[in-house]
Amino acid sequence: MITFIRNFFIAFLLFITPAPASVLPLLSSSDGHSTHIKRSVVDTNGVEFEYWFDQLIDHNNPSAGTFKQRYFFSDEYWKGDGSPIILQTPGEVTGDGRWAFLKERFLQYKMMEALGAAGIVLEHRYWGKSSPVPDLSTENLQWLTIEQGVEDLKYFAENVQLPVNGTSTRPDQAPWINIGCSYSGLLTSYAQERHSDVFAAAYATSAPVQADGDFWEYWEPIEEGMPWNCSSDMAAAIASIDDTLINGTPEDVQALKTKFGYESLQDDDFATRLLFPFNTWQDLQASSFQEEGQALFFNFCDAIEAHEDGSINKSDEGVGMPLALENLATIHRAIADE
C-alpha cells in the first residue's frame, strides 16, 4: 500500500507544481497613457509577450484610479482592420500559462483560425499579476465583485490599444466576440446581457448564471463515472466522517482530524479539504491518458483500493470499512502540508 500512496503523492506534487517562467524587469511608461509593458516569458510557443492595460479600480468611481491588468495577445490569424477580436478571461485563476488558450488544441485558437480573428486572454482582477490592491484585507476586497469583473471586459474592449499596426480594432469598428467557460462563462453571459452594443457575439459554456448554494448534483456524475469499488468505498468513508462530525464528541472530532493531518482546521475547512481530488474530475478529457498517462484521480482510487500487502482490489465491492477510511486518511496525511 505504501508504494501506491507514494505514487499518488508524487502525482499530486506534479499536479500542483507551476511551470517555471523567466521574466525581465518591467519597462515603464513615461506619458501616463495606457501602455504595453513587455516581459520575456519562456516556453510560450509563439505568444511572446505579456501586455498591460490601465484598468479602472472602481467602475462606479473612476476617480479611484487605475491598476495594471495583464493580458496576452495573438494576431497569428488576424486579417487586419475590421477583423474579429476574440476576448476571454480565464476567470478566478492566475493568468500564468493561459497564453496557451491562444495556441493549438483550445477552442479560442480554433475560432481565431476559422474567423481570421485576433485573440486576447485578459487576466481577472485580483489574480496573478493584476491586483488593484497591495494586500487582501477585507476593505481591499470591496472591488472584487462580479459587476466589476463584467465592467472590466467592457472597459477593456472600448479602450485598449492593441499591439498591432491596424487602427480599426474598437468595438464600433470591428466585431468583438466574448467567450468563457464556468465562472468566465458567467461573466461572458452577463456582459452580453448588459453590453450587447459592445460585444457582437458571445459564447459561454457551463456558465453558472443561476446561483445554488447547495449544488450537490455537481458530484453525481463523478460518483457515476468513478470505478465502482472506489465510489462504494468513498461513500462509506464519507458517511463515517459525516457521522463523526455531526454526532461525535469534540474528542472524537479532534481525533478524526488528527488522523487526517488536519487537526488545526475547523470542521468546514476540514470537509473542504476532502473534496480533493474529486474536484479534478472536471479537468479530465478524452485525451488525458494519451497525453499524461493515468490521471491523478485514478491514482487516488488505486490508493483507496490498496490492501496492506500492496495489492489492488479489483472487485466491485471495494476494500470496505475501516480500510477505506484508513487509506483515505493516509493519502491526506501525505498531502496535508501542501
Coordinates of N, CA and C in Angstrom, one line a residue, residues 29-34 54:
S29 N 6.1 53.4 -18.5 CA 5.6 54.3 -19.4 C 5.9 55.7 -18.9
S30 N 6.2 56.6 -19.8 CA 6.6 58.0 -19.4 C 5.5 59.0 -19.7
D31 N 4.5 58.6 -20.5 CA 3.4 59.6 -20.9 C 2.1 59.4 -20.1
G32 N 2.1 58.4 -19.2 CA 0.9 58.2 -18.4 C -0.3 57.6 -19.1
H33 N -0.2 57.3 -20.4 CA -1.2 56.6 -21.1 C -1.2 55.1 -21.0
S34 N -2.2 54.5 -21.4 CA -2.3 53.0 -21.5 C -1.1 52.5 -22.2
D54 N -4.3 49.8 -18.5 CA -4.7 50.6 -17.3 C -6.2 50.4 -17.1

